[in-house]
């Protein structure tokens, strides 16, 4: 396959089924040089179709659905992740929890197993599910309200977090790539970065559909994450990055 447009279309198709690809693999498959593939990847990256990684590329996801829609998806997987996550933090004194469907599941579980704790969150859905437990004190982060995410963002939120400390930060992600976790909302990523900076330990909770995806704003390097809880074991460069940075990986199914 030598025609540039056909080759680039085929690269997109290949990334849809094999989200992380290396330059050498693509060059061999299409019978062209590595330099030709690099130019193809640069073109696709400039058009926003993919995101370049070291030595390859990952597919850039479409805009993330609203939080209300995400709450309806992958309920079984997220519930299992939430139960596992709660085991790690149920005895903590102070938690910071980011917005998202999976983190809301975690908060719902924490409401049944935690006592006499403080939770700092910018998410109204997280605060709402925690409210059933009167022993949990909830601090809502102030800021500019984002209706689609049901959360507070912006400079005021960041300044508020600067004065706090937590035992754990519990965060979700729109994308999880070899470079680190990322979010579709730049404003949310800023809040997550602040929570990571103010927490002793940091946990990422995400299902495997987020693997090998890159969203708009990366909010951490893997060296800043202590634990990933998911449903399926990652593979390839993503797994290599987690192992290199000694990130703990806990899976909620039998795929160890």
PDB file of C-alpha atoms in Angstrom:
ATOM      1  CA  UNK A   1       0.000   0.000   0.000  1.00  0.00           C
ATOM      2  CA  UNK A   2       1.831   3.125  -1.197  1.00  0.00           C
ATOM      3  CA  UNK A   3      -0.822   5.817  -1.607  1.00  0.00           C
ATOM      4  CA  UNK A   4      -0.497   8.216   1.315  1.00  0.00           C
ATOM      5  CA  UNK A   5      -4.221   8.767   1.986  1.00  0.00           C
ATOM      6  CA  UNK A   6      -5.012   5.044   1.836  1.00  0.00           C
ATOM      7  CA  UNK A   7      -2.109   4.236   4.127  1.00  0.00           C
ATOM      8  CA  UNK A   8      -3.142   6.845   6.697  1.00  0.00           C
ATOM      9  CA  UNK A   9      -6.753   5.623   6.639  1.00  0.00           C
ATOM     10  CA  UNK A  10      -5.481   2.095   7.233  1.00  0.00           C
ATOM     11  CA  UNK A  11      -3.394   3.309  10.176  1.00  0.00           C
ATOM     12  CA  UNK A  12      -6.541   4.723  11.812  1.00  0.00           C
ATOM     13  CA  UNK A  13      -8.334   1.400  11.279  1.00  0.00           C
ATOM     14  CA  UNK A  14      -5.408  -0.517  12.767  1.00  0.00           C
ATOM     15  CA  UNK A  15      -5.361   1.772  15.822  1.00  0.00           C
ATOM     16  CA  UNK A  16      -9.081   1.177  16.345  1.00  0.00           C
ATOM     17  CA  UNK A  17      -8.448  -2.519  16.970  1.00  0.00           C
ATOM     18  CA  UNK A  18      -4.905  -2.299  18.355  1.00  0.00           C
ATOM     19  CA  UNK A  19      -4.813   1.036  20.183  1.00  0.00           C
ATOM     20  CA  UNK A  20      -1.026   1.260  20.618  1.00  0.00           C
ATOM     21  CA  UNK A  21       1.212   0.743  17.589  1.00  0.00           C
ATOM     22  CA  UNK A  22       4.929   1.190  17.028  1.00  0.00           C
ATOM     23  CA  UNK A  23       6.587   2.762  13.991  1.00  0.00           C
ATOM     24  CA  UNK A  24       8.476  -0.436  13.166  1.00  0.00           C
ATOM     25  CA  UNK A  25       5.306  -2.541  13.122  1.00  0.00           C
ATOM     26  CA  UNK A  26       3.539  -0.123  10.787  1.00  0.00           C
ATOM     27  CA  UNK A  27       6.522   0.220   8.465  1.00  0.00           C
ATOM     28  CA  UNK A  28       6.778  -3.545   8.098  1.00  0.00           C
ATOM     29  CA  UNK A  29       3.037  -3.976   7.577  1.00  0.00           C
ATOM     30  CA  UNK A  30       2.770  -1.312   4.858  1.00  0.00           C
ATOM     31  CA  UNK A  31       6.119  -1.998   3.213  1.00  0.00           C
ATOM     32  CA  UNK A  32       7.499   1.517   3.626  1.00  0.00           C
ATOM     33  CA  UNK A  33      10.318   3.093   5.587  1.00  0.00           C
ATOM     34  CA  UNK A  34      10.085   4.138   9.200  1.00  0.00           C
ATOM     35  CA  UNK A  35      10.550   7.756   8.134  1.00  0.00           C
ATOM     36  CA  UNK A  36       7.482   7.517   5.880  1.00  0.00           C
ATOM     37  CA  UNK A  37       5.414   6.182   8.776  1.00  0.00           C
ATOM     38  CA  UNK A  38       6.675   8.963  11.044  1.00  0.00           C
ATOM     39  CA  UNK A  39       5.511  11.550   8.505  1.00  0.00           C
ATOM     40  CA  UNK A  40       2.125   9.810   8.312  1.00  0.00           C
ATOM     41  CA  UNK A  41       1.804   9.874  12.104  1.00  0.00           C
ATOM     42  CA  UNK A  42       2.817  13.533  12.228  1.00  0.00           C
ATOM     43  CA  UNK A  43       0.133  14.366   9.643  1.00  0.00           C
ATOM     44  CA  UNK A  44      -2.542  12.434  11.551  1.00  0.00           C
ATOM     45  CA  UNK A  45      -1.471  14.052  14.804  1.00  0.00           C
ATOM     46  CA  UNK A  46      -1.736  17.551  13.301  1.00  0.00           C
ATOM     47  CA  UNK A  47      -5.294  16.734  12.165  1.00  0.00           C
ATOM     48  CA  UNK A  48      -6.179  15.572  15.705  1.00  0.00           C
ATOM     49  CA  UNK A  49      -6.865  11.954  14.706  1.00  0.00           C
ATOM     50  CA  UNK A  50      -4.114  10.431  16.843  1.00  0.00           C
ATOM     51  CA  UNK A  51      -1.636  11.364  19.525  1.00  0.00           C
ATOM     52  CA  UNK A  52       2.050  10.690  19.020  1.00  0.00           C
ATOM     53  CA  UNK A  53       3.926   8.679  21.614  1.00  0.00           C
ATOM     54  CA  UNK A  54       7.582   7.829  21.902  1.00  0.00           C
ATOM     55  CA  UNK A  55       8.171   5.491  18.962  1.00  0.00           C
ATOM     56  CA  UNK A  56       4.544   5.193  17.896  1.00  0.00           C
ATOM     57  CA  UNK A  57       1.001   6.486  18.292  1.00  0.00           C
ATOM     58  CA  UNK A  58      -2.294   5.991  20.110  1.00  0.00           C
ATOM     59  CA  UNK A  59      -5.788   6.756  18.895  1.00  0.00           C
ATOM     60  CA  UNK A  60      -7.234  10.022  20.167  1.00  0.00           C
ATOM     61  CA  UNK A  61     -10.728   9.405  21.573  1.00  0.00           C
ATOM     62  CA  UNK A  62     -13.782  11.378  20.631  1.00  0.00           C
ATOM     63  CA  UNK A  63     -15.108  13.907  23.127  1.00  0.00           C
ATOM     64  CA  UNK A  64     -16.069  12.224  26.360  1.00  0.00           C
ATOM     65  CA  UNK A  65     -19.803  11.773  27.020  1.00  0.00           C
ATOM     66  CA  UNK A  66     -21.435  13.794  29.769  1.00  0.00           C
ATOM     67  CA  UNK A  67     -21.233  12.467  33.317  1.00  0.00           C
ATOM     68  CA  UNK A  68     -24.940  11.582  33.330  1.00  0.00           C
ATOM     69  CA  UNK A  69     -24.394   9.334  30.314  1.00  0.00           C
ATOM     70  CA  UNK A  70     -21.242   7.751  31.761  1.00  0.00           C
ATOM     71  CA  UNK A  71     -23.106   6.806  34.930  1.00  0.00           C
ATOM     72  CA  UNK A  72     -25.174   4.397  32.808  1.00  0.00           C
ATOM     73  CA  UNK A  73     -22.183   2.577  31.311  1.00  0.00           C
ATOM     74  CA  UNK A  74     -19.993  -0.237  32.671  1.00  0.00           C
ATOM     75  CA  UNK A  75     -21.831  -0.307  35.983  1.00  0.00           C
ATOM     76  CA  UNK A  76     -20.671  -3.817  36.906  1.00  0.00           C
ATOM     77  CA  UNK A  77     -17.016  -3.055  36.198  1.00  0.00           C
ATOM     78  CA  UNK A  78     -17.094   0.260  38.040  1.00  0.00           C
ATOM     79  CA  UNK A  79     -18.831  -1.232  41.041  1.00  0.00           C
ATOM     80  CA  UNK A  80     -16.173  -3.947  41.328  1.00  0.00           C
ATOM     81  CA  UNK A  81     -13.410  -1.347  41.038  1.00  0.00           C
ATOM     82  CA  UNK A  82     -15.101   0.742  43.724  1.00  0.00           C
ATOM     83  CA  UNK A  83     -15.266  -2.147  46.193  1.00  0.00           C
ATOM     84  CA  UNK A  84     -11.567  -2.862  45.674  1.00  0.00           C
ATOM     85  CA  UNK A  85     -10.597   0.800  45.995  1.00  0.00           C
ATOM     86  CA  UNK A  86     -12.508   1.170  49.258  1.00  0.00           C
ATOM     87  CA  UNK A  87     -10.430  -1.590  50.818  1.00  0.00           C
ATOM     88  CA  UNK A  88      -7.303   0.547  50.460  1.00  0.00           C
ATOM     89  CA  UNK A  89      -8.653   3.800  51.870  1.00  0.00           C
ATOM     90  CA  UNK A  90     -11.464   2.943  54.299  1.00  0.00           C
ATOM     91  CA  UNK A  91      -9.249   3.664  57.331  1.00  0.00           C
ATOM     92  CA  UNK A  92      -7.878   6.972  55.990  1.00  0.00           C
ATOM     93  CA  UNK A  93      -8.631  10.242  57.761  1.00  0.00           C
ATOM     94  CA  UNK A  94      -8.691  12.603  54.773  1.00  0.00           C
ATOM     95  CA  UNK A  95      -9.384  11.809  51.125  1.00  0.00           C
ATOM     96  CA  UNK A  96      -9.445  13.915  47.970  1.00  0.00           C
ATOM     97  CA  UNK A  97     -11.770  12.546  45.288  1.00  0.00           C
ATOM     98  CA  UNK A  98     -11.992  13.775  41.710  1.00  0.00           C
ATOM     99  CA  UNK A  99     -15.084  13.898  39.546  1.00  0.00           C
ATOM    100  CA  UNK A 100     -16.263  11.104  37.277  1.00  0.00           C
ATOM    101  CA  UNK A 101     -18.478   8.051  37.043  1.00  0.00           C
ATOM    102  CA  UNK A 102     -15.991   5.601  38.544  1.00  0.00           C
ATOM    103  CA  UNK A 103     -15.023   7.910  41.401  1.00  0.00           C
ATOM    104  CA  UNK A 104     -18.714   8.356  42.208  1.00  0.00           C
ATOM    105  CA  UNK A 105     -19.021   4.576  42.496  1.00  0.00           C
ATOM    106  CA  UNK A 106     -16.042   4.625  44.854  1.00  0.00           C
ATOM    107  CA  UNK A 107     -17.661   7.348  46.965  1.00  0.00           C
ATOM    108  CA  UNK A 108     -20.913   5.386  47.146  1.00  0.00           C
ATOM    109  CA  UNK A 109     -19.021   2.392  48.511  1.00  0.00           C
ATOM    110  CA  UNK A 110     -17.035   4.553  50.943  1.00  0.00           C
ATOM    111  CA  UNK A 111     -20.282   5.923  52.354  1.00  0.00           C
ATOM    112  CA  UNK A 112     -21.056   2.433  53.642  1.00  0.00           C
ATOM    113  CA  UNK A 113     -17.631   1.504  55.052  1.00  0.00           C
ATOM    114  CA  UNK A 114     -15.969   4.712  56.300  1.00  0.00           C
ATOM    115  CA  UNK A 115     -16.453   6.501  59.597  1.00  0.00           C
ATOM    116  CA  UNK A 116     -15.250   9.805  60.971  1.00  0.00           C
ATOM    117  CA  UNK A 117     -13.408  10.844  57.820  1.00  0.00           C
ATOM    118  CA  UNK A 118     -13.103  14.026  55.783  1.00  0.00           C
ATOM    119  CA  UNK A 119     -13.536  13.991  52.014  1.00  0.00           C
ATOM    120  CA  UNK A 120     -12.473  16.908  49.857  1.00  0.00           C
ATOM    121  CA  UNK A 121     -14.130  16.892  46.444  1.00  0.00           C
ATOM    122  CA  UNK A 122     -15.035  19.226  43.606  1.00  0.00           C
ATOM    123  CA  UNK A 123     -17.738  16.798  42.392  1.00  0.00           C
ATOM    124  CA  UNK A 124     -21.371  17.235  43.349  1.00  0.00           C
ATOM    125  CA  UNK A 125     -22.185  13.607  42.550  1.00  0.00           C
ATOM    126  CA  UNK A 126     -19.409  12.430  44.883  1.00  0.00           C
ATOM    127  CA  UNK A 127     -20.660  14.756  47.637  1.00  0.00           C
ATOM    128  CA  UNK A 128     -24.258  13.608  47.147  1.00  0.00           C
ATOM    129  CA  UNK A 129     -23.578   9.886  47.519  1.00  0.00           C
ATOM    130  CA  UNK A 130     -21.419  10.517  50.599  1.00  0.00           C
ATOM    131  CA  UNK A 131     -24.225  12.439  52.284  1.00  0.00           C
ATOM    132  CA  UNK A 132     -25.946   9.241  53.483  1.00  0.00           C
ATOM    133  CA  UNK A 133     -23.159   8.831  56.037  1.00  0.00           C
ATOM    134  CA  UNK A 134     -23.346  11.552  58.723  1.00  0.00           C
ATOM    135  CA  UNK A 135     -19.884  10.671  60.084  1.00  0.00           C
ATOM    136  CA  UNK A 136     -18.197  11.717  56.828  1.00  0.00           C
ATOM    137  CA  UNK A 137     -17.464  15.433  56.642  1.00  0.00           C
ATOM    138  CA  UNK A 138     -17.535  16.662  53.034  1.00  0.00           C
ATOM    139  CA  UNK A 139     -15.635  19.762  51.931  1.00  0.00           C
ATOM    140  CA  UNK A 140     -16.857  21.043  48.559  1.00  0.00           C
ATOM    141  CA  UNK A 141     -14.117  22.716  46.549  1.00  0.00           C
ATOM    142  CA  UNK A 142     -15.286  26.190  45.411  1.00  0.00           C
ATOM    143  CA  UNK A 143     -14.912  27.444  41.867  1.00  0.00           C
ATOM    144  CA  UNK A 144     -16.580  27.732  38.486  1.00  0.00           C
ATOM    145  CA  UNK A 145     -19.300  25.127  37.967  1.00  0.00           C
ATOM    146  CA  UNK A 146     -19.070  22.840  34.917  1.00  0.00           C
ATOM    147  CA  UNK A 147     -22.583  21.547  34.256  1.00  0.00           C
ATOM    148  CA  UNK A 148     -21.598  18.614  32.027  1.00  0.00           C
ATOM    149  CA  UNK A 149     -19.197  17.238  34.625  1.00  0.00           C
ATOM    150  CA  UNK A 150     -21.143  18.387  37.701  1.00  0.00           C
ATOM    151  CA  UNK A 151     -17.952  19.719  39.239  1.00  0.00           C
ATOM    152  CA  UNK A 152     -16.111  22.875  40.244  1.00  0.00           C
ATOM    153  CA  UNK A 153     -12.996  24.033  38.422  1.00  0.00           C
ATOM    154  CA  UNK A 154     -10.843  27.101  37.978  1.00  0.00           C
ATOM    155  CA  UNK A 155      -8.396  29.247  39.886  1.00  0.00           C
ATOM    156  CA  UNK A 156     -10.446  29.444  43.077  1.00  0.00           C
ATOM    157  CA  UNK A 157     -10.573  25.647  43.232  1.00  0.00           C
ATOM    158  CA  UNK A 158      -6.816  25.399  42.819  1.00  0.00           C
ATOM    159  CA  UNK A 159      -6.119  27.997  45.509  1.00  0.00           C
ATOM    160  CA  UNK A 160      -8.462  26.211  47.915  1.00  0.00           C
ATOM    161  CA  UNK A 161      -6.654  22.907  47.446  1.00  0.00           C
ATOM    162  CA  UNK A 162      -3.241  24.497  48.051  1.00  0.00           C
ATOM    163  CA  UNK A 163      -4.000  24.799  51.759  1.00  0.00           C
ATOM    164  CA  UNK A 164      -5.107  21.202  52.323  1.00  0.00           C
ATOM    165  CA  UNK A 165      -3.466  17.809  52.772  1.00  0.00           C
ATOM    166  CA  UNK A 166      -4.863  14.305  52.316  1.00  0.00           C
ATOM    167  CA  UNK A 167      -3.875  10.704  52.899  1.00  0.00           C
ATOM    168  CA  UNK A 168      -5.109   9.599  49.471  1.00  0.00           C
ATOM    169  CA  UNK A 169      -6.214  11.151  46.185  1.00  0.00           C
ATOM    170  CA  UNK A 170      -8.689   9.001  44.236  1.00  0.00           C
ATOM    171  CA  UNK A 171      -8.952   9.976  40.581  1.00  0.00           C
ATOM    172  CA  UNK A 172     -10.412   8.726  37.341  1.00  0.00           C
ATOM    173  CA  UNK A 173      -9.235   9.487  33.802  1.00  0.00           C
ATOM    174  CA  UNK A 174     -10.534   9.926  30.271  1.00  0.00           C
ATOM    175  CA  UNK A 175      -7.413   8.329  28.826  1.00  0.00           C
ATOM    176  CA  UNK A 176      -4.566   6.189  30.115  1.00  0.00           C
ATOM    177  CA  UNK A 177      -1.429   6.040  27.977  1.00  0.00           C
ATOM    178  CA  UNK A 178       2.242   5.138  28.491  1.00  0.00           C
ATOM    179  CA  UNK A 179       2.902   8.809  29.312  1.00  0.00           C
ATOM    180  CA  UNK A 180       0.338   8.933  32.125  1.00  0.00           C
ATOM    181  CA  UNK A 181      -3.378   9.520  32.811  1.00  0.00           C
ATOM    182  CA  UNK A 182      -5.187  12.368  31.038  1.00  0.00           C
ATOM    183  CA  UNK A 183      -8.576  14.035  31.043  1.00  0.00           C
ATOM    184  CA  UNK A 184     -10.813  15.442  28.319  1.00  0.00           C
ATOM    185  CA  UNK A 185     -11.307  18.655  30.338  1.00  0.00           C
ATOM    186  CA  UNK A 186      -8.251  20.825  30.832  1.00  0.00           C
ATOM    187  CA  UNK A 187      -9.905  22.422  33.872  1.00  0.00           C
ATOM    188  CA  UNK A 188     -10.508  19.034  35.504  1.00  0.00           C
ATOM    189  CA  UNK A 189      -6.925  17.975  34.823  1.00  0.00           C
ATOM    190  CA  UNK A 190      -5.710  21.074  36.679  1.00  0.00           C
ATOM    191  CA  UNK A 191      -7.756  20.100  39.731  1.00  0.00           C
ATOM    192  CA  UNK A 192      -6.456  16.516  39.601  1.00  0.00           C
ATOM    193  CA  UNK A 193      -2.861  17.759  39.415  1.00  0.00           C
ATOM    194  CA  UNK A 194      -3.484  19.879  42.509  1.00  0.00           C
ATOM    195  CA  UNK A 195      -5.024  16.942  44.369  1.00  0.00           C
ATOM    196  CA  UNK A 196      -2.027  14.769  43.517  1.00  0.00           C
ATOM    197  CA  UNK A 197       0.342  17.431  44.834  1.00  0.00           C
ATOM    198  CA  UNK A 198      -1.509  17.635  48.169  1.00  0.00           C
ATOM    199  CA  UNK A 199      -1.930  13.885  48.821  1.00  0.00           C
ATOM    200  CA  UNK A 200       0.471  11.392  50.350  1.00  0.00           C
ATOM    201  CA  UNK A 201      -0.699   8.550  48.103  1.00  0.00           C
ATOM    202  CA  UNK A 202      -2.500   8.600  44.758  1.00  0.00           C
ATOM    203  CA  UNK A 203      -4.869   6.059  43.257  1.00  0.00           C
ATOM    204  CA  UNK A 204      -6.214   5.885  39.704  1.00  0.00           C
ATOM    205  CA  UNK A 205      -9.520   4.022  39.231  1.00  0.00           C
ATOM    206  CA  UNK A 206     -10.458   3.244  35.630  1.00  0.00           C
ATOM    207  CA  UNK A 207     -11.866   0.491  33.472  1.00  0.00           C
ATOM    208  CA  UNK A 208      -9.873  -0.959  30.582  1.00  0.00           C
ATOM    209  CA  UNK A 209     -11.731   1.043  27.908  1.00  0.00           C
ATOM    210  CA  UNK A 210      -9.503   3.971  28.945  1.00  0.00           C
ATOM    211  CA  UNK A 211      -6.280   2.087  28.206  1.00  0.00           C
ATOM    212  CA  UNK A 212      -4.100   3.303  25.328  1.00  0.00           C
ATOM    213  CA  UNK A 213      -6.140   6.456  24.895  1.00  0.00           C
ATOM    214  CA  UNK A 214      -4.897  10.029  25.131  1.00  0.00           C
ATOM    215  CA  UNK A 215      -7.246  12.828  26.194  1.00  0.00           C
ATOM    216  CA  UNK A 216      -6.583  16.557  26.000  1.00  0.00           C
ATOM    217  CA  UNK A 217      -4.672  17.187  29.218  1.00  0.00           C
ATOM    218  CA  UNK A 218      -2.280  14.849  31.013  1.00  0.00           C
ATOM    219  CA  UNK A 219      -2.510  15.448  34.751  1.00  0.00           C
ATOM    220  CA  UNK A 220       0.230  13.164  36.083  1.00  0.00           C
ATOM    221  CA  UNK A 221       3.285  11.131  35.218  1.00  0.00           C
ATOM    222  CA  UNK A 222       3.256   7.485  36.270  1.00  0.00           C
ATOM    223  CA  UNK A 223       5.953   8.266  38.819  1.00  0.00           C
ATOM    224  CA  UNK A 224       3.275  10.305  40.648  1.00  0.00           C
ATOM    225  CA  UNK A 225       0.726   7.468  40.831  1.00  0.00           C
ATOM    226  CA  UNK A 226       0.989   4.749  43.480  1.00  0.00           C
ATOM    227  CA  UNK A 227      -1.813   2.421  42.455  1.00  0.00           C
ATOM    228  CA  UNK A 228      -4.047   1.652  39.475  1.00  0.00           C
ATOM    229  CA  UNK A 229      -7.235  -0.342  40.029  1.00  0.00           C
ATOM    230  CA  UNK A 230      -8.899  -1.679  36.893  1.00  0.00           C
ATOM    231  CA  UNK A 231     -10.767  -4.659  35.485  1.00  0.00           C
ATOM    232  CA  UNK A 232      -8.334  -5.974  32.856  1.00  0.00           C
ATOM    233  CA  UNK A 233      -4.555  -6.124  32.749  1.00  0.00           C
ATOM    234  CA  UNK A 234      -2.980  -3.571  30.374  1.00  0.00           C
ATOM    235  CA  UNK A 235      -0.479  -4.716  27.780  1.00  0.00           C
ATOM    236  CA  UNK A 236       2.361  -3.392  25.641  1.00  0.00           C
ATOM    237  CA  UNK A 237       3.965  -0.001  26.272  1.00  0.00           C
ATOM    238  CA  UNK A 238       1.353   0.953  28.870  1.00  0.00           C
ATOM    239  CA  UNK A 239       2.130  -2.064  31.033  1.00  0.00           C
ATOM    240  CA  UNK A 240       5.842  -1.452  30.535  1.00  0.00           C
ATOM    241  CA  UNK A 241       5.469   2.123  31.794  1.00  0.00           C
ATOM    242  CA  UNK A 242       3.575   1.004  34.895  1.00  0.00           C
ATOM    243  CA  UNK A 243       6.182  -1.623  35.678  1.00  0.00           C
ATOM    244  CA  UNK A 244       9.090   0.750  35.047  1.00  0.00           C
ATOM    245  CA  UNK A 245       7.662   3.323  37.475  1.00  0.00           C
ATOM    246  CA  UNK A 246       6.703   0.589  39.972  1.00  0.00           C
ATOM    247  CA  UNK A 247       3.017   1.521  39.941  1.00  0.00           C
ATOM    248  CA  UNK A 248       0.876  -0.957  41.853  1.00  0.00           C
ATOM    249  CA  UNK A 249      -1.740  -2.719  39.708  1.00  0.00           C
ATOM    250  CA  UNK A 250      -4.795  -4.354  41.246  1.00  0.00           C
ATOM    251  CA  UNK A 251      -7.299  -6.092  38.983  1.00  0.00           C
ATOM    252  CA  UNK A 252     -10.862  -6.903  39.972  1.00  0.00           C
ATOM    253  CA  UNK A 253     -11.166  -9.982  37.785  1.00  0.00           C
ATOM    254  CA  UNK A 254      -9.054 -13.114  37.356  1.00  0.00           C
ATOM    255  CA  UNK A 255      -6.747 -11.659  34.687  1.00  0.00           C
ATOM    256  CA  UNK A 256      -3.651 -11.191  36.824  1.00  0.00           C
TER     257      UNK A 256
END
